[in-house]
Amino acid sequence: MTKQQGGPPVRRAVVSGSTFEERIGYARAVVDGDRVHVSGTTGFDYASMTIPEDVVEQARQCLRNIGAALAEAGCTFADVVRVRYLLPAREDFEPCWPVLRRAFGEVRPAATMMVCGLADERMRIEIEVDARRGPVGPGAGLRVEPVAGDAMVEEWRHVHNAVVPPAAMSWDRARERAGRYRLANAYLGDVLVGCSTVRPPEGEERVATVIARVLPAFRGRGIGAALYEAGMAEAEALGAGAVETVVLAANGDGLRFAGARGFVERDRHVLDGESDEWVDLRLAARPS
């Protein structure tokens, strides 16, 4: 698998665990640069390999399966540009419209419906989509929201631990952070994609710390920049005289991101009892 410099893999496969994928030899989805191609997906629950009889329930399960594949590929239903519906019986299509509209009504992808036989007589609908992983930001489906309540704290903790596993945080510690720092989560639609931390200014220089984290599959879409800008605005509102950040030394993407925004390395350290190296950086100019 090849990679773009500092970017996501050029081509990679997303598998769902469906026995069909293994027996036939295909992937649930393929990420090819900025394009995501999701295979024809039916209403099977892949965990149990069962399928409901009702066509509307099958459509719902199709969309759940597709949504999971899109999320693993680093996008959401909002990124879908093409959808194809395959049904053995044309009269089954209209009852599915309300379910399909909830997924695609605001996106309005190009669409085709075809009447054809499917691989298993239990299958009453199959859905295939293509998506494009383009830049996103506020006003384009991205929401950056302050962490409020236990559910959002757990989401923040999930992103933190996924991005910096050497510093995996317990639930109690995450709740303690929520009480001392300004935490935020980033969402594409309803999909959690990142989080941030702003430590309020301290010391004579009134140094604030701003940290942005984006789940690996969603990097390269402008999400980190949006989190960073929101964090910088928070630090400025708190009266920061200087801004710092800290990045795991092994996180090349994070170091490149910080360097591109004017942060300069000041120090490296290893926490007591640990072996992972961290890089402390400071913004070269005072926030304006």
PDB file of N, CA and C in Angstrom, residues 79-140:
ATOM      1  N   ASP A  79     -20.778  13.084   2.088  1.00  0.00           N
ATOM      2  CA  ASP A  79     -19.774  13.051   1.019  1.00  0.00           C
ATOM      3  C   ASP A  79     -20.209  12.221  -0.190  1.00  0.00           C
ATOM      4  N   VAL A  80     -21.367  11.593  -0.107  1.00  0.00           N
ATOM      5  CA  VAL A  80     -21.811  10.711  -1.197  1.00  0.00           C
ATOM      6  C   VAL A  80     -22.191  11.532  -2.423  1.00  0.00           C
ATOM      7  N   VAL A  81     -21.675  11.136  -3.585  1.00  0.00           N
ATOM      8  CA  VAL A  81     -21.974  11.832  -4.839  1.00  0.00           C
ATOM      9  C   VAL A  81     -22.791  10.973  -5.802  1.00  0.00           C
ATOM     10  N   ARG A  82     -22.841   9.645  -5.563  1.00  0.00           N
ATOM     11  CA  ARG A  82     -23.551   8.746  -6.474  1.00  0.00           C
ATOM     12  C   ARG A  82     -24.119   7.597  -5.677  1.00  0.00           C
ATOM     13  N   VAL A  83     -25.377   7.225  -5.940  1.00  0.00           N
ATOM     14  CA  VAL A  83     -26.002   6.082  -5.291  1.00  0.00           C
ATOM     15  C   VAL A  83     -26.764   5.269  -6.321  1.00  0.00           C
ATOM     16  N   ARG A  84     -26.718   3.964  -6.168  1.00  0.00           N
ATOM     17  CA  ARG A  84     -27.451   3.050  -7.055  1.00  0.00           C
ATOM     18  C   ARG A  84     -28.274   2.103  -6.195  1.00  0.00           C
ATOM     19  N   TYR A  85     -29.548   1.961  -6.563  1.00  0.00           N
ATOM     20  CA  TYR A  85     -30.458   1.075  -5.855  1.00  0.00           C
ATOM     21  C   TYR A  85     -30.794  -0.101  -6.770  1.00  0.00           C
ATOM     22  N   LEU A  86     -30.619  -1.317  -6.253  1.00  0.00           N
ATOM     23  CA  LEU A  86     -30.906  -2.526  -7.016  1.00  0.00           C
ATOM     24  C   LEU A  86     -31.991  -3.306  -6.283  1.00  0.00           C
ATOM     25  N   LEU A  87     -33.102  -3.585  -6.962  1.00  0.00           N
ATOM     26  CA  LEU A  87     -34.211  -4.303  -6.342  1.00  0.00           C
ATOM     27  C   LEU A  87     -34.774  -5.333  -7.311  1.00  0.00           C
ATOM     28  N   PRO A  88     -35.120  -6.520  -6.821  1.00  0.00           N
ATOM     29  CA  PRO A  88     -35.773  -7.512  -7.686  1.00  0.00           C
ATOM     30  C   PRO A  88     -37.210  -7.124  -8.040  1.00  0.00           C
ATOM     31  N   ALA A  89     -37.884  -6.392  -7.145  1.00  0.00           N
ATOM     32  CA  ALA A  89     -39.286  -6.032  -7.363  1.00  0.00           C
ATOM     33  C   ALA A  89     -39.425  -4.512  -7.331  1.00  0.00           C
ATOM     34  N   ARG A  90     -39.868  -3.907  -8.431  1.00  0.00           N
ATOM     35  CA  ARG A  90     -39.943  -2.444  -8.495  1.00  0.00           C
ATOM     36  C   ARG A  90     -40.923  -1.875  -7.479  1.00  0.00           C
ATOM     37  N   GLU A  91     -41.954  -2.644  -7.106  1.00  0.00           N
ATOM     38  CA  GLU A  91     -42.938  -2.132  -6.149  1.00  0.00           C
ATOM     39  C   GLU A  91     -42.364  -2.013  -4.733  1.00  0.00           C
ATOM     40  N   ASP A  92     -41.213  -2.615  -4.488  1.00  0.00           N
ATOM     41  CA  ASP A  92     -40.574  -2.499  -3.175  1.00  0.00           C
ATOM     42  C   ASP A  92     -39.830  -1.181  -2.993  1.00  0.00           C
ATOM     43  N   PHE A  93     -39.601  -0.439  -4.086  1.00  0.00           N
ATOM     44  CA  PHE A  93     -38.755   0.747  -3.994  1.00  0.00           C
ATOM     45  C   PHE A  93     -39.440   1.885  -3.241  1.00  0.00           C
ATOM     46  N   GLU A  94     -40.673   2.197  -3.589  1.00  0.00           N
ATOM     47  CA  GLU A  94     -41.332   3.357  -2.992  1.00  0.00           C
ATOM     48  C   GLU A  94     -41.475   3.258  -1.481  1.00  0.00           C
ATOM     49  N   PRO A  95     -41.793   2.088  -0.895  1.00  0.00           N
ATOM     50  CA  PRO A  95     -41.867   2.030   0.568  1.00  0.00           C
ATOM     51  C   PRO A  95     -40.556   2.404   1.266  1.00  0.00           C
ATOM     52  N   CYS A  96     -39.433   2.287   0.558  1.00  0.00           N
ATOM     53  CA  CYS A  96     -38.128   2.605   1.136  1.00  0.00           C
ATOM     54  C   CYS A  96     -37.792   4.093   1.062  1.00  0.00           C
ATOM     55  N   TRP A  97     -38.548   4.858   0.302  1.00  0.00           N
ATOM     56  CA  TRP A  97     -38.184   6.260   0.072  1.00  0.00           C
ATOM     57  C   TRP A  97     -37.968   7.063   1.356  1.00  0.00           C
ATOM     58  N   PRO A  98     -38.863   6.965   2.375  1.00  0.00           N
ATOM     59  CA  PRO A  98     -38.630   7.774   3.582  1.00  0.00           C
ATOM     60  C   PRO A  98     -37.287   7.474   4.259  1.00  0.00           C
ATOM     61  N   VAL A  99     -36.897   6.193   4.288  1.00  0.00           N
ATOM     62  CA  VAL A  99     -35.611   5.806   4.885  1.00  0.00           C
ATOM     63  C   VAL A  99     -34.457   6.368   4.060  1.00  0.00           C
ATOM     64  N   LEU A 100     -34.564   6.256   2.757  1.00  0.00           N
ATOM     65  CA  LEU A 100     -33.498   6.744   1.879  1.00  0.00           C
ATOM     66  C   LEU A 100     -33.395   8.266   1.942  1.00  0.00           C
ATOM     67  N   ARG A 101     -34.533   8.935   2.048  1.00  0.00           N
ATOM     68  CA  ARG A 101     -34.536  10.398   2.094  1.00  0.00           C
ATOM     69  C   ARG A 101     -33.842  10.910   3.354  1.00  0.00           C
ATOM     70  N   ARG A 102     -33.981  10.170   4.471  1.00  0.00           N
ATOM     71  CA  ARG A 102     -33.311  10.611   5.698  1.00  0.00           C
ATOM     72  C   ARG A 102     -31.780  10.586   5.533  1.00  0.00           C
ATOM     73  N   ALA A 103     -31.289   9.667   4.742  1.00  0.00           N
ATOM     74  CA  ALA A 103     -29.842   9.580   4.532  1.00  0.00           C
ATOM     75  C   ALA A 103     -29.359  10.552   3.472  1.00  0.00           C
ATOM     76  N   PHE A 104     -30.146  10.750   2.413  1.00  0.00           N
ATOM     77  CA  PHE A 104     -29.655  11.474   1.239  1.00  0.00           C
ATOM     78  C   PHE A 104     -30.440  12.731   0.882  1.00  0.00           C
ATOM     79  N   GLY A 105     -31.503  13.041   1.652  1.00  0.00           N
ATOM     80  CA  GLY A 105     -32.375  14.144   1.277  1.00  0.00           C
ATOM     81  C   GLY A 105     -31.682  15.484   1.181  1.00  0.00           C
ATOM     82  N   GLU A 106     -30.714  15.747   2.066  1.00  0.00           N
ATOM     83  CA  GLU A 106     -29.988  17.015   2.016  1.00  0.00           C
ATOM     84  C   GLU A 106     -28.764  16.933   1.121  1.00  0.00           C
ATOM     85  N   VAL A 107     -28.259  15.727   0.894  1.00  0.00           N
ATOM     86  CA  VAL A 107     -27.039  15.534   0.100  1.00  0.00           C
ATOM     87  C   VAL A 107     -27.338  15.609  -1.398  1.00  0.00           C
ATOM     88  N   ARG A 108     -28.454  15.023  -1.791  1.00  0.00           N
ATOM     89  CA  ARG A 108     -28.896  14.983  -3.185  1.00  0.00           C
ATOM     90  C   ARG A 108     -27.827  14.429  -4.135  1.00  0.00           C
ATOM     91  N   PRO A 109     -27.381  13.175  -3.921  1.00  0.00           N
ATOM     92  CA  PRO A 109     -26.431  12.590  -4.865  1.00  0.00           C
ATOM     93  C   PRO A 109     -27.132  12.207  -6.163  1.00  0.00           C
ATOM     94  N   ALA A 110     -26.359  12.027  -7.234  1.00  0.00           N
ATOM     95  CA  ALA A 110     -26.905  11.428  -8.448  1.00  0.00           C
ATOM     96  C   ALA A 110     -27.361  10.011  -8.096  1.00  0.00           C
ATOM     97  N   ALA A 111     -28.475   9.555  -8.679  1.00  0.00           N
ATOM     98  CA  ALA A 111     -29.047   8.270  -8.269  1.00  0.00           C
ATOM     99  C   ALA A 111     -29.627   7.517  -9.455  1.00  0.00           C
ATOM    100  N   THR A 112     -29.565   6.194  -9.351  1.00  0.00           N
ATOM    101  CA  THR A 112     -30.163   5.301 -10.344  1.00  0.00           C
ATOM    102  C   THR A 112     -30.828   4.152  -9.610  1.00  0.00           C
ATOM    103  N   MET A 113     -32.030   3.764 -10.056  1.00  0.00           N
ATOM    104  CA  MET A 113     -32.690   2.581  -9.530  1.00  0.00           C
ATOM    105  C   MET A 113     -32.804   1.577 -10.668  1.00  0.00           C
ATOM    106  N   MET A 114     -32.416   0.322 -10.391  1.00  0.00           N
ATOM    107  CA  MET A 114     -32.481  -0.732 -11.397  1.00  0.00           C
ATOM    108  C   MET A 114     -33.237  -1.937 -10.839  1.00  0.00           C
ATOM    109  N   VAL A 115     -34.026  -2.557 -11.670  1.00  0.00           N
ATOM    110  CA  VAL A 115     -34.728  -3.782 -11.305  1.00  0.00           C
ATOM    111  C   VAL A 115     -33.915  -4.955 -11.849  1.00  0.00           C
ATOM    112  N   CYS A 116     -33.489  -5.844 -10.960  1.00  0.00           N
ATOM    113  CA  CYS A 116     -32.648  -6.973 -11.372  1.00  0.00           C
ATOM    114  C   CYS A 116     -32.666  -8.033 -10.286  1.00  0.00           C
ATOM    115  N   GLY A 117     -32.223  -9.213 -10.622  1.00  0.00           N
ATOM    116  CA  GLY A 117     -32.099 -10.274  -9.634  1.00  0.00           C
ATOM    117  C   GLY A 117     -30.897 -10.026  -8.736  1.00  0.00           C
ATOM    118  N   LEU A 118     -31.002 -10.461  -7.472  1.00  0.00           N
ATOM    119  CA  LEU A 118     -29.892 -10.348  -6.536  1.00  0.00           C
ATOM    120  C   LEU A 118     -29.353 -11.739  -6.202  1.00  0.00           C
ATOM    121  N   ALA A 119     -28.214 -11.786  -5.517  1.00  0.00           N
ATOM    122  CA  ALA A 119     -27.486 -13.039  -5.347  1.00  0.00           C
ATOM    123  C   ALA A 119     -28.204 -14.053  -4.463  1.00  0.00           C
ATOM    124  N   ASP A 120     -29.062 -13.573  -3.564  1.00  0.00           N
ATOM    125  CA  ASP A 120     -29.748 -14.443  -2.613  1.00  0.00           C
ATOM    126  C   ASP A 120     -31.218 -14.044  -2.631  1.00  0.00           C
ATOM    127  N   GLU A 121     -32.115 -15.020  -2.675  1.00  0.00           N
ATOM    128  CA  GLU A 121     -33.541 -14.708  -2.783  1.00  0.00           C
ATOM    129  C   GLU A 121     -34.076 -13.973  -1.564  1.00  0.00           C
ATOM    130  N   ARG A 122     -33.349 -14.010  -0.458  1.00  0.00           N
ATOM    131  CA  ARG A 122     -33.773 -13.259   0.733  1.00  0.00           C
ATOM    132  C   ARG A 122     -33.513 -11.763   0.580  1.00  0.00           C
ATOM    133  N   MET A 123     -32.610 -11.394  -0.313  1.00  0.00           N
ATOM    134  CA  MET A 123     -32.250  -9.991  -0.501  1.00  0.00           C
ATOM    135  C   MET A 123     -33.322  -9.275  -1.309  1.00  0.00           C
ATOM    136  N   ARG A 124     -33.848  -8.164  -0.771  1.00  0.00           N
ATOM    137  CA  ARG A 124     -34.891  -7.420  -1.464  1.00  0.00           C
ATOM    138  C   ARG A 124     -34.420  -6.043  -1.927  1.00  0.00           C
ATOM    139  N   ILE A 125     -33.248  -5.598  -1.438  1.00  0.00           N
ATOM    140  CA  ILE A 125     -32.674  -4.336  -1.888  1.00  0.00           C
ATOM    141  C   ILE A 125     -31.159  -4.385  -1.686  1.00  0.00           C
ATOM    142  N   GLU A 126     -30.441  -3.782  -2.615  1.00  0.00           N
ATOM    143  CA  GLU A 126     -28.987  -3.637  -2.508  1.00  0.00           C
ATOM    144  C   GLU A 126     -28.655  -2.191  -2.874  1.00  0.00           C
ATOM    145  N   ILE A 127     -27.744  -1.580  -2.114  1.00  0.00           N
ATOM    146  CA  ILE A 127     -27.404  -0.171  -2.323  1.00  0.00           C
ATOM    147  C   ILE A 127     -25.893  -0.046  -2.490  1.00  0.00           C
ATOM    148  N   GLU A 128     -25.492   0.722  -3.479  1.00  0.00           N
ATOM    149  CA  GLU A 128     -24.077   0.969  -3.763  1.00  0.00           C
ATOM    150  C   GLU A 128     -23.857   2.479  -3.828  1.00  0.00           C
ATOM    151  N   VAL A 129     -22.775   2.975  -3.225  1.00  0.00           N
ATOM    152  CA  VAL A 129     -22.523   4.422  -3.251  1.00  0.00           C
ATOM    153  C   VAL A 129     -21.070   4.720  -3.602  1.00  0.00           C
ATOM    154  N   ASP A 130     -20.866   5.903  -4.146  1.00  0.00           N
ATOM    155  CA  ASP A 130     -19.540   6.484  -4.347  1.00  0.00           C
ATOM    156  C   ASP A 130     -19.507   7.805  -3.595  1.00  0.00           C
ATOM    157  N   ALA A 131     -18.370   8.102  -2.975  1.00  0.00           N
ATOM    158  CA  ALA A 131     -18.227   9.335  -2.200  1.00  0.00           C
ATOM    159  C   ALA A 131     -16.896   9.999  -2.526  1.00  0.00           C
ATOM    160  N   ARG A 132     -16.787  11.256  -2.148  1.00  0.00           N
ATOM    161  CA  ARG A 132     -15.547  12.005  -2.359  1.00  0.00           C
ATOM    162  C   ARG A 132     -15.157  12.692  -1.055  1.00  0.00           C
ATOM    163  N   ARG A 133     -13.905  12.460  -0.642  1.00  0.00           N
ATOM    164  CA  ARG A 133     -13.394  13.048   0.600  1.00  0.00           C
ATOM    165  C   ARG A 133     -12.814  14.429   0.304  1.00  0.00           C
ATOM    166  N   GLY A 134     -13.656  15.444   0.265  1.00  0.00           N
ATOM    167  CA  GLY A 134     -13.194  16.796  -0.015  1.00  0.00           C
ATOM    168  C   GLY A 134     -12.953  17.571   1.266  1.00  0.00           C
ATOM    169  N   PRO A 135     -12.396  18.789   1.150  1.00  0.00           N
ATOM    170  CA  PRO A 135     -12.196  19.638   2.329  1.00  0.00           C
ATOM    171  C   PRO A 135     -13.530  19.969   2.985  1.00  0.00           C
ATOM    172  N   VAL A 136     -13.500  20.074   4.307  1.00  0.00           N
ATOM    173  CA  VAL A 136     -14.709  20.441   5.046  1.00  0.00           C
ATOM    174  C   VAL A 136     -14.354  21.543   6.029  1.00  0.00           C
ATOM    175  N   GLY A 137     -15.373  22.163   6.561  1.00  0.00           N
ATOM    176  CA  GLY A 137     -15.160  23.216   7.550  1.00  0.00           C
ATOM    177  C   GLY A 137     -16.500  23.673   8.075  1.00  0.00           C
ATOM    178  N   PRO A 138     -16.508  24.626   9.012  1.00  0.00           N
ATOM    179  CA  PRO A 138     -17.771  25.165   9.504  1.00  0.00           C
ATOM    180  C   PRO A 138     -18.629  25.662   8.339  1.00  0.00           C
ATOM    181  N   GLY A 139     -19.895  25.289   8.341  1.00  0.00           N
ATOM    182  CA  GLY A 139     -20.767  25.652   7.234  1.00  0.00           C
ATOM    183  C   GLY A 139     -20.782  24.619   6.138  1.00  0.00           C
ATOM    184  N   ALA A 140     -19.894  23.621   6.231  1.00  0.00           N
ATOM    185  CA  ALA A 140     -19.852  22.553   5.233  1.00  0.00           C
ATOM    186  C   ALA A 140     -19.982  21.199   5.915  1.00  0.00           C
TER     187      ALA A 140
END
